[in-house]
Amino acid sequence: MDNNPVTETLPDSSNAEDNEPNVEMPSHTDESLPAILSSAPATPKADNKTPKITVVLCPVGGAPIMRQRKWEVDCTQTIGFIASFIRKKLTLQKSDSLFFYVNQSFAPSLDQSVQNLFDCFGSDGKLILAYCRTQAWG
């Protein structure tokens, strides 16, 4: 088990936000506007600091072990993004199989968002994903 408290951030898939200037919102607002804004999800352009979710990647079976197990992932990313990231880190080919399991129980689809999985199955402020090269559960 890795007791390294240092976490790294996965690279962001878009660089369009980095080149845009910061825009300040006007200070006067309508009374009903805060109620609408609080229920609407934050968009990446309105908020440069999108929330990050701690994802713990655990190898299962004969899967190669990654040195860094804890990663900070942008909440808007998908499991497919994490899969492509792991393939690059472990130098896997596209033809190599790679399976993911949430809390060692079920396999999420690749288009599932990290935020949704964290909201439903996160514990202790982390989302635990097991990865393996062969089917392990279910």
PDB file of N, CA and C in Angstrom, residues 27-110:
ATOM      1  N   SER A  27     -20.958  43.677 -10.233  1.00  0.00           N
ATOM      2  CA  SER A  27     -21.267  43.532  -8.812  1.00  0.00           C
ATOM      3  C   SER A  27     -22.765  43.630  -8.527  1.00  0.00           C
ATOM      4  N   HIS A  28     -23.542  44.244  -9.397  1.00  0.00           N
ATOM      5  CA  HIS A  28     -24.977  44.337  -9.161  1.00  0.00           C
ATOM      6  C   HIS A  28     -25.665  43.135  -9.810  1.00  0.00           C
ATOM      7  N   THR A  29     -26.541  42.492  -9.032  1.00  0.00           N
ATOM      8  CA  THR A  29     -27.262  41.320  -9.526  1.00  0.00           C
ATOM      9  C   THR A  29     -28.716  41.415  -9.131  1.00  0.00           C
ATOM     10  N   ASP A  30     -29.522  40.679  -9.828  1.00  0.00           N
ATOM     11  CA  ASP A  30     -30.946  40.580  -9.528  1.00  0.00           C
ATOM     12  C   ASP A  30     -31.111  39.695  -8.295  1.00  0.00           C
ATOM     13  N   GLU A  31     -32.138  39.935  -7.484  1.00  0.00           N
ATOM     14  CA  GLU A  31     -32.377  39.158  -6.274  1.00  0.00           C
ATOM     15  C   GLU A  31     -32.635  37.684  -6.592  1.00  0.00           C
ATOM     16  N   SER A  32     -33.292  37.397  -7.710  1.00  0.00           N
ATOM     17  CA  SER A  32     -33.617  36.012  -8.047  1.00  0.00           C
ATOM     18  C   SER A  32     -32.445  35.290  -8.697  1.00  0.00           C
ATOM     19  N   LEU A  33     -31.448  36.018  -9.140  1.00  0.00           N
ATOM     20  CA  LEU A  33     -30.319  35.414  -9.839  1.00  0.00           C
ATOM     21  C   LEU A  33     -29.492  34.483  -8.947  1.00  0.00           C
ATOM     22  N   PRO A  34     -29.189  34.815  -7.686  1.00  0.00           N
ATOM     23  CA  PRO A  34     -28.401  33.893  -6.870  1.00  0.00           C
ATOM     24  C   PRO A  34     -29.066  32.529  -6.692  1.00  0.00           C
ATOM     25  N   ALA A  35     -30.388  32.490  -6.608  1.00  0.00           N
ATOM     26  CA  ALA A  35     -31.077  31.209  -6.466  1.00  0.00           C
ATOM     27  C   ALA A  35     -30.894  30.366  -7.715  1.00  0.00           C
ATOM     28  N   ILE A  36     -30.900  30.990  -8.873  1.00  0.00           N
ATOM     29  CA  ILE A  36     -30.707  30.260 -10.123  1.00  0.00           C
ATOM     30  C   ILE A  36     -29.272  29.793 -10.235  1.00  0.00           C
ATOM     31  N   LEU A  37     -28.314  30.644  -9.902  1.00  0.00           N
ATOM     32  CA  LEU A  37     -26.908  30.281 -10.011  1.00  0.00           C
ATOM     33  C   LEU A  37     -26.516  29.179  -9.052  1.00  0.00           C
ATOM     34  N   SER A  38     -27.096  29.152  -7.863  1.00  0.00           N
ATOM     35  CA  SER A  38     -26.713  28.134  -6.900  1.00  0.00           C
ATOM     36  C   SER A  38     -27.192  26.745  -7.315  1.00  0.00           C
ATOM     37  N   SER A  39     -28.271  26.660  -8.106  1.00  0.00           N
ATOM     38  CA  SER A  39     -28.762  25.355  -8.522  1.00  0.00           C
ATOM     39  C   SER A  39     -28.157  24.913  -9.842  1.00  0.00           C
ATOM     40  N   ALA A  40     -27.567  25.825 -10.604  1.00  0.00           N
ATOM     41  CA  ALA A  40     -26.978  25.478 -11.896  1.00  0.00           C
ATOM     42  C   ALA A  40     -25.545  25.003 -11.699  1.00  0.00           C
ATOM     43  N   PRO A  41     -25.118  23.986 -12.467  1.00  0.00           N
ATOM     44  CA  PRO A  41     -23.731  23.527 -12.346  1.00  0.00           C
ATOM     45  C   PRO A  41     -22.767  24.564 -12.900  1.00  0.00           C
ATOM     46  N   ALA A  42     -21.595  24.641 -12.308  1.00  0.00           N
ATOM     47  CA  ALA A  42     -20.586  25.597 -12.754  1.00  0.00           C
ATOM     48  C   ALA A  42     -19.979  25.125 -14.069  1.00  0.00           C
ATOM     49  N   THR A  43     -19.824  26.033 -14.999  1.00  0.00           N
ATOM     50  CA  THR A  43     -19.196  25.690 -16.269  1.00  0.00           C
ATOM     51  C   THR A  43     -17.716  26.001 -16.186  1.00  0.00           C
ATOM     52  N   PRO A  44     -16.883  25.287 -16.939  1.00  0.00           N
ATOM     53  CA  PRO A  44     -15.450  25.539 -16.863  1.00  0.00           C
ATOM     54  C   PRO A  44     -15.051  26.950 -17.260  1.00  0.00           C
ATOM     55  N   LYS A  45     -15.765  27.598 -18.198  1.00  0.00           N
ATOM     56  CA  LYS A  45     -15.400  28.949 -18.617  1.00  0.00           C
ATOM     57  C   LYS A  45     -15.731  29.981 -17.551  1.00  0.00           C
ATOM     58  N   ALA A  46     -16.799  29.759 -16.782  1.00  0.00           N
ATOM     59  CA  ALA A  46     -17.174  30.711 -15.745  1.00  0.00           C
ATOM     60  C   ALA A  46     -16.255  30.583 -14.536  1.00  0.00           C
ATOM     61  N   ASP A  47     -15.712  29.387 -14.307  1.00  0.00           N
ATOM     62  CA  ASP A  47     -14.887  29.141 -13.142  1.00  0.00           C
ATOM     63  C   ASP A  47     -13.619  28.438 -13.591  1.00  0.00           C
ATOM     64  N   ASN A  48     -12.486  29.138 -13.574  1.00  0.00           N
ATOM     65  CA  ASN A  48     -11.230  28.540 -14.008  1.00  0.00           C
ATOM     66  C   ASN A  48     -10.779  27.420 -13.088  1.00  0.00           C
ATOM     67  N   LYS A  49     -11.166  27.453 -11.844  1.00  0.00           N
ATOM     68  CA  LYS A  49     -10.782  26.434 -10.875  1.00  0.00           C
ATOM     69  C   LYS A  49     -11.915  25.419 -10.722  1.00  0.00           C
ATOM     70  N   THR A  50     -11.990  24.464 -11.633  1.00  0.00           N
ATOM     71  CA  THR A  50     -13.014  23.429 -11.509  1.00  0.00           C
ATOM     72  C   THR A  50     -12.614  22.487 -10.388  1.00  0.00           C
ATOM     73  N   PRO A  51     -13.588  21.960  -9.663  1.00  0.00           N
ATOM     74  CA  PRO A  51     -13.281  21.082  -8.535  1.00  0.00           C
ATOM     75  C   PRO A  51     -12.552  19.816  -8.993  1.00  0.00           C
ATOM     76  N   LYS A  52     -11.654  19.358  -8.160  1.00  0.00           N
ATOM     77  CA  LYS A  52     -10.898  18.137  -8.427  1.00  0.00           C
ATOM     78  C   LYS A  52     -11.384  17.041  -7.486  1.00  0.00           C
ATOM     79  N   ILE A  53     -11.324  15.814  -7.967  1.00  0.00           N
ATOM     80  CA  ILE A  53     -11.724  14.659  -7.185  1.00  0.00           C
ATOM     81  C   ILE A  53     -10.504  13.756  -7.048  1.00  0.00           C
ATOM     82  N   THR A  54     -10.258  13.262  -5.857  1.00  0.00           N
ATOM     83  CA  THR A  54      -9.147  12.352  -5.626  1.00  0.00           C
ATOM     84  C   THR A  54      -9.573  10.959  -6.056  1.00  0.00           C
ATOM     85  N   VAL A  55      -8.840  10.403  -7.016  1.00  0.00           N
ATOM     86  CA  VAL A  55      -9.100   9.056  -7.510  1.00  0.00           C
ATOM     87  C   VAL A  55      -7.924   8.180  -7.097  1.00  0.00           C
ATOM     88  N   VAL A  56      -8.234   7.064  -6.457  1.00  0.00           N
ATOM     89  CA  VAL A  56      -7.215   6.106  -6.053  1.00  0.00           C
ATOM     90  C   VAL A  56      -7.285   4.930  -7.019  1.00  0.00           C
ATOM     91  N   LEU A  57      -6.184   4.660  -7.720  1.00  0.00           N
ATOM     92  CA  LEU A  57      -6.121   3.585  -8.702  1.00  0.00           C
ATOM     93  C   LEU A  57      -5.423   2.378  -8.083  1.00  0.00           C
ATOM     94  N   CYS A  58      -6.151   1.262  -7.999  1.00  0.00           N
ATOM     95  CA  CYS A  58      -5.623   0.050  -7.384  1.00  0.00           C
ATOM     96  C   CYS A  58      -5.496  -1.052  -8.428  1.00  0.00           C
ATOM     97  N   PRO A  59      -4.305  -1.617  -8.584  1.00  0.00           N
ATOM     98  CA  PRO A  59      -4.158  -2.729  -9.532  1.00  0.00           C
ATOM     99  C   PRO A  59      -4.775  -3.998  -8.964  1.00  0.00           C
ATOM    100  N   VAL A  60      -5.368  -4.791  -9.843  1.00  0.00           N
ATOM    101  CA  VAL A  60      -6.003  -6.043  -9.438  1.00  0.00           C
ATOM    102  C   VAL A  60      -5.450  -7.143 -10.327  1.00  0.00           C
ATOM    103  N   GLY A  61      -5.250  -8.319  -9.761  1.00  0.00           N
ATOM    104  CA  GLY A  61      -4.763  -9.449 -10.543  1.00  0.00           C
ATOM    105  C   GLY A  61      -3.335  -9.203 -11.007  1.00  0.00           C
ATOM    106  N   GLY A  62      -3.100  -9.444 -12.271  1.00  0.00           N
ATOM    107  CA  GLY A  62      -1.762  -9.278 -12.826  1.00  0.00           C
ATOM    108  C   GLY A  62      -1.527  -7.935 -13.465  1.00  0.00           C
ATOM    109  N   ALA A  63      -2.321  -6.930 -13.112  1.00  0.00           N
ATOM    110  CA  ALA A  63      -2.170  -5.595 -13.703  1.00  0.00           C
ATOM    111  C   ALA A  63      -0.864  -4.958 -13.243  1.00  0.00           C
ATOM    112  N   PRO A  64      -0.191  -4.250 -14.150  1.00  0.00           N
ATOM    113  CA  PRO A  64       1.035  -3.540 -13.744  1.00  0.00           C
ATOM    114  C   PRO A  64       0.725  -2.495 -12.675  1.00  0.00           C
ATOM    115  N   ILE A  65       1.641  -2.326 -11.766  1.00  0.00           N
ATOM    116  CA  ILE A  65       1.456  -1.389 -10.658  1.00  0.00           C
ATOM    117  C   ILE A  65       2.005  -0.031 -11.058  1.00  0.00           C
ATOM    118  N   MET A  66       1.218   1.000 -10.809  1.00  0.00           N
ATOM    119  CA  MET A  66       1.658   2.371 -11.061  1.00  0.00           C
ATOM    120  C   MET A  66       2.340   2.888  -9.793  1.00  0.00           C
ATOM    121  N   ARG A  67       3.413   3.665  -9.974  1.00  0.00           N
ATOM    122  CA  ARG A  67       4.105   4.232  -8.816  1.00  0.00           C
ATOM    123  C   ARG A  67       3.191   5.166  -8.034  1.00  0.00           C
ATOM    124  N   GLN A  68       2.517   6.038  -8.742  1.00  0.00           N
ATOM    125  CA  GLN A  68       1.607   7.007  -8.121  1.00  0.00           C
ATOM    126  C   GLN A  68       0.190   6.442  -8.187  1.00  0.00           C
ATOM    127  N   ARG A  69      -0.436   6.253  -7.048  1.00  0.00           N
ATOM    128  CA  ARG A  69      -1.782   5.680  -7.016  1.00  0.00           C
ATOM    129  C   ARG A  69      -2.871   6.729  -6.847  1.00  0.00           C
ATOM    130  N   LYS A  70      -2.571   7.830  -6.189  1.00  0.00           N
ATOM    131  CA  LYS A  70      -3.566   8.877  -5.963  1.00  0.00           C
ATOM    132  C   LYS A  70      -3.400   9.967  -7.005  1.00  0.00           C
ATOM    133  N   TRP A  71      -4.505  10.344  -7.629  1.00  0.00           N
ATOM    134  CA  TRP A  71      -4.493  11.378  -8.659  1.00  0.00           C
ATOM    135  C   TRP A  71      -5.652  12.328  -8.434  1.00  0.00           C
ATOM    136  N   GLU A  72      -5.420  13.591  -8.715  1.00  0.00           N
ATOM    137  CA  GLU A  72      -6.468  14.609  -8.675  1.00  0.00           C
ATOM    138  C   GLU A  72      -7.016  14.740 -10.095  1.00  0.00           C
ATOM    139  N   VAL A  73      -8.300  14.452 -10.263  1.00  0.00           N
ATOM    140  CA  VAL A  73      -8.929  14.448 -11.580  1.00  0.00           C
ATOM    141  C   VAL A  73     -10.006  15.521 -11.622  1.00  0.00           C
ATOM    142  N   ASP A  74     -10.074  16.241 -12.723  1.00  0.00           N
ATOM    143  CA  ASP A  74     -11.118  17.231 -12.936  1.00  0.00           C
ATOM    144  C   ASP A  74     -12.467  16.522 -12.896  1.00  0.00           C
ATOM    145  N   CYS A  75     -13.429  17.086 -12.191  1.00  0.00           N
ATOM    146  CA  CYS A  75     -14.715  16.415 -11.989  1.00  0.00           C
ATOM    147  C   CYS A  75     -15.501  16.236 -13.284  1.00  0.00           C
ATOM    148  N   THR A  76     -15.160  16.951 -14.336  1.00  0.00           N
ATOM    149  CA  THR A  76     -15.897  16.816 -15.597  1.00  0.00           C
ATOM    150  C   THR A  76     -15.341  15.710 -16.485  1.00  0.00           C
ATOM    151  N   GLN A  77     -14.225  15.108 -16.112  1.00  0.00           N
ATOM    152  CA  GLN A  77     -13.621  14.058 -16.924  1.00  0.00           C
ATOM    153  C   GLN A  77     -14.421  12.762 -16.827  1.00  0.00           C
ATOM    154  N   THR A  78     -14.174  11.870 -17.778  1.00  0.00           N
ATOM    155  CA  THR A  78     -14.881  10.592 -17.830  1.00  0.00           C
ATOM    156  C   THR A  78     -13.921   9.444 -17.521  1.00  0.00           C
ATOM    157  N   ILE A  79     -14.489   8.260 -17.356  1.00  0.00           N
ATOM    158  CA  ILE A  79     -13.691   7.062 -17.142  1.00  0.00           C
ATOM    159  C   ILE A  79     -12.845   6.781 -18.386  1.00  0.00           C
ATOM    160  N   GLY A  80     -13.362   7.118 -19.561  1.00  0.00           N
ATOM    161  CA  GLY A  80     -12.599   6.952 -20.795  1.00  0.00           C
ATOM    162  C   GLY A  80     -11.317   7.769 -20.780  1.00  0.00           C
ATOM    163  N   PHE A  81     -11.367   8.977 -20.232  1.00  0.00           N
ATOM    164  CA  PHE A  81     -10.175   9.807 -20.098  1.00  0.00           C
ATOM    165  C   PHE A  81      -9.163   9.139 -19.179  1.00  0.00           C
ATOM    166  N   ILE A  82      -9.638   8.590 -18.059  1.00  0.00           N
ATOM    167  CA  ILE A  82      -8.752   7.902 -17.125  1.00  0.00           C
ATOM    168  C   ILE A  82      -8.157   6.658 -17.790  1.00  0.00           C
ATOM    169  N   ALA A  83      -8.969   5.959 -18.581  1.00  0.00           N
ATOM    170  CA  ALA A  83      -8.482   4.767 -19.277  1.00  0.00           C
ATOM    171  C   ALA A  83      -7.355   5.122 -20.244  1.00  0.00           C
ATOM    172  N   SER A  84      -7.532   6.192 -21.008  1.00  0.00           N
ATOM    173  CA  SER A  84      -6.477   6.584 -21.947  1.00  0.00           C
ATOM    174  C   SER A  84      -5.227   7.055 -21.202  1.00  0.00           C
ATOM    175  N   PHE A  85      -5.404   7.701 -20.059  1.00  0.00           N
ATOM    176  CA  PHE A  85      -4.278   8.132 -19.244  1.00  0.00           C
ATOM    177  C   PHE A  85      -3.498   6.928 -18.715  1.00  0.00           C
ATOM    178  N   ILE A  86      -4.201   5.917 -18.217  1.00  0.00           N
ATOM    179  CA  ILE A  86      -3.539   4.725 -17.689  1.00  0.00           C
ATOM    180  C   ILE A  86      -2.832   3.974 -18.808  1.00  0.00           C
ATOM    181  N   ARG A  87      -3.455   3.916 -19.984  1.00  0.00           N
ATOM    182  CA  ARG A  87      -2.813   3.254 -21.128  1.00  0.00           C
ATOM    183  C   ARG A  87      -1.478   3.925 -21.464  1.00  0.00           C
ATOM    184  N   LYS A  88      -1.434   5.251 -21.392  1.00  0.00           N
ATOM    185  CA  LYS A  88      -0.187   5.964 -21.666  1.00  0.00           C
ATOM    186  C   LYS A  88       0.846   5.695 -20.574  1.00  0.00           C
ATOM    187  N   LYS A  89       0.420   5.731 -19.314  1.00  0.00           N
ATOM    188  CA  LYS A  89       1.333   5.521 -18.192  1.00  0.00           C
ATOM    189  C   LYS A  89       1.926   4.110 -18.197  1.00  0.00           C
ATOM    190  N   LEU A  90       1.101   3.117 -18.540  1.00  0.00           N
ATOM    191  CA  LEU A  90       1.549   1.726 -18.510  1.00  0.00           C
ATOM    192  C   LEU A  90       2.026   1.237 -19.878  1.00  0.00           C
ATOM    193  N   THR A  91       2.044   2.135 -20.848  1.00  0.00           N
ATOM    194  CA  THR A  91       2.418   1.841 -22.235  1.00  0.00           C
ATOM    195  C   THR A  91       1.670   0.621 -22.780  1.00  0.00           C
ATOM    196  N   LEU A  92       0.356   0.643 -22.629  1.00  0.00           N
ATOM    197  CA  LEU A  92      -0.502  -0.405 -23.178  1.00  0.00           C
ATOM    198  C   LEU A  92      -0.930  -0.020 -24.588  1.00  0.00           C
ATOM    199  N   GLN A  93      -1.122  -1.001 -25.425  1.00  0.00           N
ATOM    200  CA  GLN A  93      -1.621  -0.778 -26.787  1.00  0.00           C
ATOM    201  C   GLN A  93      -3.137  -0.653 -26.748  1.00  0.00           C
ATOM    202  N   LYS A  94      -3.713  -0.109 -27.822  1.00  0.00           N
ATOM    203  CA  LYS A  94      -5.166   0.000 -27.897  1.00  0.00           C
ATOM    204  C   LYS A  94      -5.825  -1.371 -27.944  1.00  0.00           C
ATOM    205  N   SER A  95      -5.107  -2.366 -28.462  1.00  0.00           N
ATOM    206  CA  SER A  95      -5.662  -3.711 -28.548  1.00  0.00           C
ATOM    207  C   SER A  95      -5.629  -4.446 -27.206  1.00  0.00           C
ATOM    208  N   ASP A  96      -4.847  -3.960 -26.237  1.00  0.00           N
ATOM    209  CA  ASP A  96      -4.798  -4.582 -24.909  1.00  0.00           C
ATOM    210  C   ASP A  96      -6.070  -4.242 -24.135  1.00  0.00           C
ATOM    211  N   SER A  97      -6.614  -5.231 -23.465  1.00  0.00           N
ATOM    212  CA  SER A  97      -7.838  -4.984 -22.696  1.00  0.00           C
ATOM    213  C   SER A  97      -7.493  -4.319 -21.366  1.00  0.00           C
ATOM    214  N   LEU A  98      -8.420  -3.497 -20.901  1.00  0.00           N
ATOM    215  CA  LEU A  98      -8.267  -2.804 -19.627  1.00  0.00           C
ATOM    216  C   LEU A  98      -9.653  -2.666 -19.017  1.00  0.00           C
ATOM    217  N   PHE A  99      -9.823  -3.176 -17.817  1.00  0.00           N
ATOM    218  CA  PHE A  99     -11.112  -3.158 -17.133  1.00  0.00           C
ATOM    219  C   PHE A  99     -11.013  -2.290 -15.885  1.00  0.00           C
ATOM    220  N   PHE A 100     -12.119  -1.614 -15.564  1.00  0.00           N
ATOM    221  CA  PHE A 100     -12.215  -0.784 -14.363  1.00  0.00           C
ATOM    222  C   PHE A 100     -13.373  -1.274 -13.511  1.00  0.00           C
ATOM    223  N   TYR A 101     -13.200  -1.170 -12.202  1.00  0.00           N
ATOM    224  CA  TYR A 101     -14.253  -1.529 -11.266  1.00  0.00           C
ATOM    225  C   TYR A 101     -14.310  -0.477 -10.177  1.00  0.00           C
ATOM    226  N   VAL A 102     -15.511  -0.049  -9.844  1.00  0.00           N
ATOM    227  CA  VAL A 102     -15.721   0.919  -8.775  1.00  0.00           C
ATOM    228  C   VAL A 102     -15.951   0.139  -7.490  1.00  0.00           C
ATOM    229  N   ASN A 103     -15.138   0.406  -6.479  1.00  0.00           N
ATOM    230  CA  ASN A 103     -15.221  -0.268  -5.181  1.00  0.00           C
ATOM    231  C   ASN A 103     -15.224  -1.782  -5.313  1.00  0.00           C
ATOM    232  N   GLN A 104     -14.528  -2.309  -6.284  1.00  0.00           N
ATOM    233  CA  GLN A 104     -14.388  -3.734  -6.549  1.00  0.00           C
ATOM    234  C   GLN A 104     -15.738  -4.427  -6.720  1.00  0.00           C
ATOM    235  N   SER A 105     -16.709  -3.715  -7.309  1.00  0.00           N
ATOM    236  CA  SER A 105     -18.025  -4.332  -7.443  1.00  0.00           C
ATOM    237  C   SER A 105     -18.603  -4.290  -8.852  1.00  0.00           C
ATOM    238  N   PHE A 106     -18.511  -3.167  -9.560  1.00  0.00           N
ATOM    239  CA  PHE A 106     -19.109  -3.104 -10.898  1.00  0.00           C
ATOM    240  C   PHE A 106     -18.224  -2.298 -11.837  1.00  0.00           C
ATOM    241  N   ALA A 107     -18.409  -2.562 -13.127  1.00  0.00           N
ATOM    242  CA  ALA A 107     -17.618  -1.882 -14.154  1.00  0.00           C
ATOM    243  C   ALA A 107     -18.417  -0.703 -14.713  1.00  0.00           C
ATOM    244  N   PRO A 108     -17.926   0.515 -14.553  1.00  0.00           N
ATOM    245  CA  PRO A 108     -18.630   1.679 -15.113  1.00  0.00           C
ATOM    246  C   PRO A 108     -18.376   1.771 -16.619  1.00  0.00           C
ATOM    247  N   SER A 109     -19.282   2.430 -17.320  1.00  0.00           N
ATOM    248  CA  SER A 109     -19.073   2.646 -18.747  1.00  0.00           C
ATOM    249  C   SER A 109     -18.030   3.743 -18.945  1.00  0.00           C
ATOM    250  N   LEU A 110     -17.408   3.761 -20.114  1.00  0.00           N
ATOM    251  CA  LEU A 110     -16.338   4.718 -20.372  1.00  0.00           C
ATOM    252  C   LEU A 110     -16.826   6.160 -20.456  1.00  0.00           C
TER     253      LEU A 110
END
